[in-house]
Backbone as numpy.savetxt, mean C-alpha at the origin, in Angstrom:
# Nx Ny Nz CAx CAy CAz Cx Cy Cz
-6.37 10.58 -0.03 -4.70 9.54 1.21 -4.53 10.88 1.50
-4.47 11.47 2.25 -3.02 12.16 2.54 -1.76 11.63 2.69
-1.49 10.60 3.22 -0.24 9.32 4.05 -1.32 8.55 3.25
0.47 7.10 2.87 0.29 6.00 2.83 -0.31 5.15 3.68
-0.83 4.44 2.86 -1.46 3.17 3.28 -1.27 2.70 4.31
-1.33 2.54 5.87 -2.11 1.21 6.50 -3.14 1.71 6.43
-3.83 3.02 2.89 -3.79 3.04 2.10 -2.91 2.23 1.91
-3.77 3.66 2.61 -2.89 3.45 1.07 -2.83 3.14 0.69
-1.52 2.25 -0.20 -2.42 2.75 -0.09 -1.04 2.25 -1.61
-3.26 4.25 -0.82 -2.45 2.58 -0.69 -1.45 3.04 -2.03
3.87 4.30 -6.59 2.41 5.34 -6.71 3.65 6.02 -5.72
8.57 5.49 -16.60 7.53 5.70 -15.41 6.85 5.26 -15.76
4.59 5.67 -15.55 5.17 5.48 -16.29 3.18 5.15 -17.05
2.86 4.41 -18.80 2.76 3.44 -19.27 2.55 2.29 -19.42
1.09 1.44 -18.60 1.39 0.06 -18.27 2.71 -0.16 -19.33
3.75 -1.02 -18.16 4.51 -2.17 -18.95 3.58 -3.64 -19.51
4.66 -3.88 -19.51 4.53 -5.76 -20.23 4.92 -6.14 -19.12
5.02 -5.58 -18.16 5.66 -5.82 -17.17 3.90 -6.49 -15.76
2.49 -5.17 -15.87 1.90 -5.58 -15.97 0.77 -4.93 -16.60
-0.20 -5.63 -17.58 -0.58 -4.59 -17.77 -2.42 -5.52 -17.76
-2.46 -4.06 -18.14 -5.03 -4.77 -18.22 -4.99 -6.67 -18.85
-6.15 -7.06 -18.06 -5.39 -8.75 -18.72 -7.07 -8.69 -20.09
-7.46 -7.74 -19.95 -8.31 -7.83 -21.29 -7.48 -7.18 -22.78
-6.04 -6.75 -22.44 -5.65 -5.59 -23.47 -4.68 -6.93 -24.08
-4.76 -8.75 -23.40 -3.82 -9.35 -24.16 -2.44 -9.91 -23.54
-2.38 -9.02 -22.76 -1.17 -9.93 -21.85 -1.28 -11.32 -21.34
0.40 -11.24 -21.50 0.85 -13.07 -21.60 1.33 -13.20 -20.46
0.54 -11.95 -19.68 1.01 -11.39 -17.88 2.62 -11.38 -17.22
2.88 -11.25 -16.19 3.60 -10.09 -16.14 5.41 -11.06 -15.64
6.48 -9.66 -15.63 7.35 -9.45 -15.69 7.76 -8.50 -14.32
8.60 -8.63 -13.68 9.89 -8.17 -12.52 10.80 -7.21 -13.31
10.43 -6.33 -14.39 10.84 -4.95 -14.62 10.25 -3.91 -14.45
10.85 -2.77 -14.14 10.67 -1.65 -14.16 10.75 -1.07 -11.79
9.61 0.25 -11.83 9.67 -0.58 -10.51 7.79 -0.53 -9.76
7.71 0.27 -8.54 6.51 -0.80 -8.02 5.54 0.12 -8.00
6.17 1.53 -7.70 5.35 2.77 -7.65 5.48 3.72 -9.43
6.17 3.69 -10.09 6.32 5.05 -10.81 5.70 6.49 -10.35
6.66 7.40 -10.28 7.24 8.48 -9.69 7.14 9.37 -10.79
6.23 9.68 -12.00 6.68 10.04 -12.80 5.91 11.62 -12.77
6.32 12.90 -12.62 5.57 14.31 -11.70 4.72 14.52 -13.13
3.23 14.47 -11.97 1.72 14.97 -12.23 1.02 12.52 -12.37
1.75 12.26 -12.62 1.18 10.55 -12.44 -0.42 10.98 -11.23
-1.37 10.58 -11.13 -3.07 10.39 -10.10 -3.05 9.09 -11.07
-4.22 9.04 -8.94 -4.10 7.96 -8.96 -5.88 7.23 -8.32
-6.39 7.75 -9.17 -7.72 7.74 -7.81 -9.14 6.13 -7.74
-9.54 6.48 -6.25 -9.25 5.31 -6.19 -11.50 5.63 -5.36
-11.95 4.86 -5.10 -12.94 4.74 -4.45 -12.59 4.09 -2.80
-13.13 4.73 -2.47 -12.94 3.91 -0.77 -14.29 3.95 -0.05
-13.80 2.56 1.21 -14.99 2.18 1.40 -14.66 2.51 3.19
-15.87 2.61 4.05 -15.09 1.89 5.79 -16.43 1.21 6.28
-16.54 0.21 6.84 -17.43 -0.72 6.82 -17.16 -0.62 8.29
-18.84 -0.95 9.26 -18.86 -0.88 10.47 -18.68 -2.58 10.96
-18.61 -2.75 12.17 -18.18 -4.43 13.11 -19.70 -4.67 11.63
-21.17 -4.17 11.64 -21.42 -5.63 11.16 -22.10 -5.74 9.33
-20.96 -5.30 9.06 -20.58 -5.18 8.02 -21.41 -3.75 6.57
-22.37 -3.63 7.04 -22.57 -2.42 6.69 -21.96 -0.70 6.03
-21.76 -0.23 5.51 -20.69 1.28 5.27 -20.98 2.04 5.83
-20.12 2.20 6.49 -20.18 3.79 7.92 -19.96 4.63 7.25
-19.17 4.81 5.47 -18.49 6.34 4.87 -18.10 5.10 4.04
-18.61 6.08 2.76 -17.97 6.06 0.99 -16.87 7.34 0.74
-16.33 7.12 0.66 -16.16 8.35 -0.47 -14.84 8.21 -2.08
-14.95 9.47 -2.61 -13.31 8.81 -3.41 -12.31 9.58 -2.70
-10.76 9.57 -3.57 -9.93 9.37 -2.18 -8.50 9.67 -4.23
-8.07 10.75 -4.09 -6.48 10.46 -5.65 -5.42 10.33 -3.95
-4.02 9.80 -5.23 -2.97 10.35 -4.72 -1.91 10.50 -5.80
-1.26 11.55 -6.41 -0.27 11.98 -7.12 0.48 12.76 -6.81
1.54 12.80 -7.62 3.40 12.71 -7.34 3.43 14.94 -8.18
3.98 14.83 -7.26 4.15 17.47 -7.80 4.86 17.27 -8.03
5.38 18.02 -8.54 6.79 18.98 -9.28 7.47 19.08 -8.06
7.51 18.13 -6.62 8.54 19.25 -5.32 9.36 18.57 -5.17
11.11 17.73 -5.56 12.12 17.03 -5.51 12.89 17.69 -4.55
13.38 16.84 -4.02 14.74 17.24 -3.11 15.44 16.19 -3.39
16.80 16.60 -3.15 17.74 15.91 -3.48 19.41 16.19 -3.07
19.26 14.83 -2.08 20.99 14.16 -0.83 21.89 14.06 -1.87
23.23 15.12 -2.26 24.41 15.10 -2.38 24.45 14.11 -2.27
24.54 13.50 -0.29 25.73 12.51 0.38 25.63 11.14 -0.01
23.82 11.02 -0.35 24.07 9.59 -0.82 22.67 9.57 -1.78
23.06 10.81 -2.90 22.26 10.51 -4.31 21.36 10.05 -4.31
20.46 10.20 -3.41 18.39 9.82 -3.28 18.18 11.43 -3.93
17.35 11.31 -4.92 15.88 12.51 -5.26 15.27 11.76 -4.94
13.70 11.85 -4.54 12.90 12.08 -4.12 11.63 12.73 -3.57
10.50 12.42 -4.64 9.41 13.60 -5.46 8.43 13.39 -3.95
7.38 14.50 -3.86 6.02 14.39 -3.62 5.20 13.93 -4.03
4.88 13.09 -2.04 4.31 11.49 -3.07 2.10 12.15 -2.02
1.82 13.51 -2.29 1.12 13.67 -1.41 1.32 13.60 0.11
2.78 14.98 -0.26 2.74 15.04 1.17 4.04 14.31 1.26
4.34 12.81 1.04 5.38 12.62 1.47 6.55 12.26 0.67
7.87 11.83 1.35 8.93 12.28 -0.38 9.38 10.96 0.13
9.29 10.45 -1.56 9.57 8.76 -1.92 10.60 8.85 -3.18
11.46 7.73 -2.93 11.51 6.64 -3.99 11.81 5.55 -4.31
11.84 4.91 -5.69 12.31 3.94 -6.04 14.12 3.90 -5.27
14.84 2.97 -5.59 15.81 2.79 -5.26 15.79 1.05 -5.13
16.93 0.25 -4.83 17.41 -0.69 -5.34 16.73 -2.31 -5.28
16.03 -2.03 -3.82 15.80 -3.03 -3.27 13.76 -2.77 -2.92
13.50 -1.76 -3.36 11.70 -1.26 -3.50 11.70 0.22 -4.05
10.01 0.86 -3.49 9.95 1.55 -3.00 10.01 2.09 -1.65
11.12 3.18 -0.96 10.99 3.69 -0.09 10.11 5.41 0.33
10.01 5.41 2.15 9.97 6.46 2.02 11.29 7.45 2.86
10.99 8.86 2.22 12.44 9.10 2.92 12.56 10.12 3.72
11.82 10.94 3.77 11.19 11.72 4.88 11.82 13.23 4.67
11.77 14.12 5.11 11.59 15.24 4.39 13.30 15.51 4.17
14.43 15.73 5.23 15.62 15.50 5.30 16.16 14.69 4.54
15.29 13.61 4.50 15.93 12.11 2.89 17.29 11.64 3.65
17.13 11.68 4.45 18.24 11.20 5.12 18.30 9.82 5.99
17.32 9.23 5.99 16.84 8.40 6.46 15.64 6.87 5.33
16.82 6.96 5.10 14.87 5.94 4.04 14.76 4.54 4.52
13.50 4.52 4.09 13.17 3.01 5.24 12.49 2.36 3.85
12.46 1.38 3.50 11.54 0.61 3.08 10.98 0.43 3.51
9.74 0.61 2.15 8.14 0.56 2.67 7.60 -0.47 2.07
8.12 -1.27 0.44 6.87 -2.29 -0.48 8.71 -2.62 -1.18
9.17 -4.09 -0.38 10.24 -5.09 -1.48 9.64 -4.61 -3.00
10.94 -4.63 -3.25 10.67 -5.20 -5.23 11.66 -5.10 -5.86
11.98 -6.30 -6.46 11.27 -7.83 -6.90 11.92 -7.54 -5.15
11.05 -8.97 -4.50 11.00 -9.94 -4.07 10.02 -11.38 -4.53
10.64 -12.20 -3.82 9.92 -13.50 -3.09 8.93 -13.21 -2.43
7.66 -14.76 -2.18 7.04 -14.82 -2.14 7.44 -15.94 -0.59
7.08 -14.43 0.58 6.83 -15.12 2.01 8.70 -13.93 2.21
9.27 -13.32 2.14 10.03 -12.38 1.85 8.88 -11.41 3.29
10.35 -11.46 4.27 10.15 -9.30 5.72 11.11 -8.95 5.19
9.70 -7.85 5.54 10.63 -6.42 5.37 9.80 -5.67 7.03
10.42 -4.36 6.80 9.86 -3.54 7.27 9.55 -4.13 9.08
10.02 -4.85 9.82 8.79 -4.89 10.24 9.35 -4.26 11.97
8.39 -4.09 13.01 9.28 -2.88 14.05 7.45 -2.85 14.74
7.76 -2.34 15.95 6.93 -1.81 16.98 5.49 -0.84 16.13
4.56 -0.49 17.08 3.35 0.52 15.65 2.52 0.98 17.58
2.25 2.20 17.27 2.16 2.97 18.26 0.53 2.64 16.68
-1.36 2.61 17.16 -2.11 3.08 16.54 -3.26 2.70 17.65
-4.02 3.46 16.41 -5.83 3.27 16.36 -6.42 1.93 15.78
-7.50 1.03 16.63 -7.93 0.51 15.83 -8.91 1.00 15.46
-9.23 -0.02 14.08 -10.91 0.77 13.51 -11.49 0.41 14.14
-12.03 -0.92 15.13 -12.72 -1.70 15.65 -12.38 -1.03 17.53
-12.85 -1.09 18.38 -12.50 -1.46 20.11 -12.70 -2.96 19.76
-12.31 -3.29 20.96 -11.84 -5.14 20.98 -12.43 -5.13 23.31
-12.69 -5.51 23.16 -12.52 -6.13 24.73 -11.26 -6.14 25.41
-10.71 -6.27 24.87 -8.93 -6.41 25.34 -8.53 -5.13 25.04
-8.92 -3.77 24.33 -7.94 -3.09 23.82 -9.36 -1.78 23.75
-10.27 -1.80 24.79 -11.32 -0.81 24.78 -11.43 0.52 24.65
-9.95 0.90 24.62 -9.32 2.33 23.83 -9.14 2.74 22.36
-8.83 1.63 22.66 -8.83 1.11 20.92 -7.35 1.73 20.35
-6.70 2.35 21.59 -5.05 2.68 21.61 -4.44 1.80 21.65
-3.06 1.43 20.60 -2.21 0.21 21.16 -1.26 0.00 20.83
-1.00 -0.71 21.02 1.46 -0.87 20.66 1.29 -1.94 20.31
1.91 -2.09 18.85 1.42 -3.63 18.42 2.61 -3.92 17.79
3.69 -5.41 17.39 4.78 -5.87 16.67 3.93 -5.60 15.07
4.61 -4.88 13.77 4.00 -5.61 12.77 4.80 -6.39 12.31
4.70 -7.11 10.74 5.07 -8.16 9.80 5.41 -7.85 8.90
5.31 -7.72 8.51 5.16 -6.85 6.59 5.24 -8.29 5.63
5.40 -9.15 5.03 4.71 -10.25 3.94 4.43 -9.93 3.04
5.19 -9.83 1.85 5.26 -11.07 -0.02 4.60 -12.17 -0.04
2.81 -11.99 0.11 2.10 -13.53 0.42 1.96 -13.57 -0.65
2.08 -12.91 -2.24 2.00 -13.66 -3.69 2.08 -12.14 -4.56
2.97 -12.88 -5.34 3.03 -12.05 -6.80 2.19 -13.26 -7.85
1.81 -12.07 -8.80 1.90 -12.34 -10.28 -0.08 -12.83 -9.89
-0.75 -12.26 -8.93 -1.85 -12.11 -8.53 -3.01 -11.53 -9.74
-3.23 -12.36 -10.02 -5.03 -11.24 -11.05 -5.35 -10.51 -10.04
-5.63 -8.64 -10.30 -6.98 -8.57 -9.02 -7.91 -7.31 -10.04
-9.17 -7.59 -9.54 -9.83 -6.78 -11.30 -10.67 -5.99 -9.45
-10.59 -3.83 -10.56 -10.79 -3.70 -9.82 -11.80 -2.37 -11.07
-12.16 -1.49 -10.90 -12.85 -0.37 -11.87 -12.17 -0.49 -12.64
-11.30 0.40 -12.44 -10.44 0.47 -13.81 -9.36 0.06 -14.23
-9.52 -1.78 -14.23 -9.58 -2.85 -14.84 -9.40 -4.18 -14.27
-8.26 -5.29 -14.94 -8.66 -6.51 -14.43 -6.36 -5.53 -14.61
-5.36 -6.33 -13.41 -3.91 -6.21 -13.28 -3.49 -7.64 -12.10
-1.96 -7.66 -13.01 -1.63 -8.63 -11.88 -0.83 -8.05 -10.89
-0.38 -8.41 -10.06 -0.10 -7.39 -8.15 0.92 -8.20 -8.12
0.99 -7.57 -7.18 2.15 -8.55 -6.19 1.10 -7.98 -4.44
1.17 -9.38 -3.75 0.27 -8.28 -2.75 0.92 -9.00 -1.20
0.81 -8.27 -0.74 1.84 -7.54 0.67 1.00 -6.86 1.51
1.24 -8.13 2.95 0.19 -9.02 3.88 0.89 -8.19 5.31
0.07 -7.58 5.65 0.88 -6.89 7.23 -0.01 -7.54 8.04
0.45 -8.43 9.11 -0.05 -7.92 10.21 0.51 -7.60 11.86
-0.76 -7.06 12.59 -0.47 -6.09 13.15 -0.53 -6.85 14.86
0.10 -7.54 15.59 -0.02 -8.24 17.13 0.04 -7.64 18.36
-0.57 -8.21 18.24 -0.21 -8.35 20.35 1.54 -8.27 20.24
2.50 -7.96 20.92 3.42 -8.10 21.05 3.78 -9.65 22.07
3.03 -10.13 23.27 2.94 -11.12 24.64 2.29 -12.37 23.78
1.23 -12.25 23.21 0.38 -13.54 22.63 0.44 -12.93 21.34
0.92 -12.80 20.95 0.96 -12.58 19.53 -0.97 -13.14 18.71
-1.70 -12.62 18.54 -3.07 -11.92 18.77 -2.64 -11.28 18.13
-3.33 -11.17 16.21 -3.37 -10.20 14.83 -5.00 -9.22 15.56
-4.68 -8.26 15.74 -5.27 -7.39 15.63 -5.65 -6.33 14.42
-5.44 -6.14 13.82 -5.03 -5.77 12.43 -4.23 -6.10 11.61
-5.09 -6.41 10.41 -4.97 -6.54 9.74 -4.27 -6.07 8.17
-3.40 -5.69 7.09 -3.90 -4.94 5.74 -3.47 -5.62 4.29
-3.79 -5.58 3.00 -3.38 -6.66 2.75 -3.73 -5.06 1.47
-2.28 -5.31 1.03 -1.67 -4.07 -0.87 -1.40 -5.35 -1.41
-2.55 -4.43 -2.44 -2.32 -5.26 -4.29 -1.15 -3.71 -4.89
-0.39 -4.38 -5.33 0.50 -3.01 -6.18 1.03 -4.08 -7.13
0.61 -3.24 -8.45 0.60 -3.40 -10.21 1.84 -3.59 -10.07
3.56 -3.65 -10.52 5.06 -3.97 -11.39 4.29 -2.08 -12.37
5.00 -1.29 -12.06 4.90 0.56 -13.05 3.67 0.39 -12.59
2.20 0.05 -12.09 1.06 0.92 -13.15 1.09 1.84 -11.09
0.82 0.87 -9.47 1.13 0.98 -8.51 -0.36 0.57 -8.17
-0.54 1.30 -6.78 -1.53 0.40 -6.06 -2.68 0.06 -6.42
-3.26 -0.95 -5.74 -4.73 -0.77 -6.91 -5.74 -1.30 -6.13
-5.41 -2.44 -5.23 -6.98 -2.69 -4.27 -5.73 -2.42 -2.18
-6.67 -2.05 -1.62 -6.00 -1.97 -0.21 -6.89 -2.25 0.16
-6.84 -3.49 1.92 -8.00 -4.53 2.70 -6.89 -3.84 3.64
-8.22 -3.37 4.49 -7.44 -3.44 6.03 -9.13 -4.59 7.22
-9.02 -5.54 7.89 -9.17 -6.04 9.04 -9.10 -5.88 9.76
-10.25 -5.34 11.12 -9.93 -5.71 12.13 -10.87 -6.52 13.87
-10.58 -6.69 14.21 -10.60 -7.47 15.28 -12.11 -6.31 15.99
-12.77 -6.97 15.99 -14.46 -6.87 16.24 -14.41 -6.86 17.81
-14.78 -6.56 18.31 -15.81 -7.31 20.27 -15.97 -8.41 20.40
-16.34 -9.04 19.34 -16.75 -10.17 18.92 -15.71 -11.37 19.21
-14.17 -10.82 18.92 -12.98 -11.22 18.80 -13.13 -11.52 17.75
-13.83 -11.82 16.62 -13.51 -11.94 15.43 -13.12 -10.90 14.39
-12.25 -11.48 13.08 -11.77 -10.22 12.22 -13.05 -9.90 11.03
-13.50 -8.80 10.98 -13.90 -8.32 10.09 -12.96 -7.47 8.89
-13.79 -7.56 7.67 -13.10 -5.78 7.42 -13.70 -4.63 7.79
-12.89 -3.86 7.89 -12.57 -2.66 8.07 -12.47 -1.79 7.26
-12.44 -1.81 5.84 -12.20 -0.79 4.99 -11.55 -1.23 3.78
-11.92 -0.70 2.39 -11.56 -1.63 1.48 -11.02 -0.01 -0.43
-9.89 -0.04 -0.34 -10.22 1.22 -1.71 -10.21 -0.06 -2.77
-10.51 1.07 -3.98 -10.43 -0.18 -5.53 -9.58 1.42 -6.06
-8.36 1.41 -7.48 -9.06 1.67 -8.07 -9.84 2.26 -9.41
-10.16 3.47 -9.47 -11.12 4.05 -10.15 -10.48 3.98 -11.63
-9.12 4.78 -11.64 -9.15 5.62 -12.97 -7.42 5.72 -12.06
-6.95 5.79 -13.67 -5.60 6.36 -12.68 -4.85 7.16 -14.60
-3.94 8.36 -14.39 -3.00 9.22 -15.31 -1.68 8.98 -15.04
-1.03 8.12 -16.07 0.45 7.90 -15.49 1.43 8.73 -17.48
2.31 9.55 -16.78 2.97 10.53 -17.08 4.19 9.29 -19.00
3.92 9.06 -20.24 4.69 8.66 -20.25 5.96 8.78 -20.05
């Protein structure tokens, strides 16, 4: 995974009480720590599957995300950013931010802590749809994006285990008719990082279909 999810996506330390493996006697999460632990050499490995509109598997592969020992510091705003697969990121007061190479204009990527229904990161986006539609046959569209916190303390089970998660939902809509052409569901566990990511796209029959899914296979988080 070379970029952060419309993934994926999909990212100090070991698993804190904020989100333990549910098989280890966890009593539930607490909102402490960070949504993506950024210790150097943290690594997450995922199984990624892309689907055709008929539900068959188009492509499946193993992907990974790692924190590299490349650090940028901006003395003017006090931000220290780390390299997460080529993107500079940081955990700040309001949550997980993408900083950019010049670390001048941080962009909130995942609000944390947050309440269900909180909106963040609204704005227009140009993107390529996973499935071309009758309305958008060329698949390149300008859509408005609405990012919300859809759920908290949601138990999600993947090959790496069971985790309590925040569920972030993004709807990419036509700015005129407000039709959702693309939807991204991201599941993040505090102090663990991304657990699962699902993308849904409208197809030529005007039906929302699962376009891709990735699940955490394994992780190595530094103490």
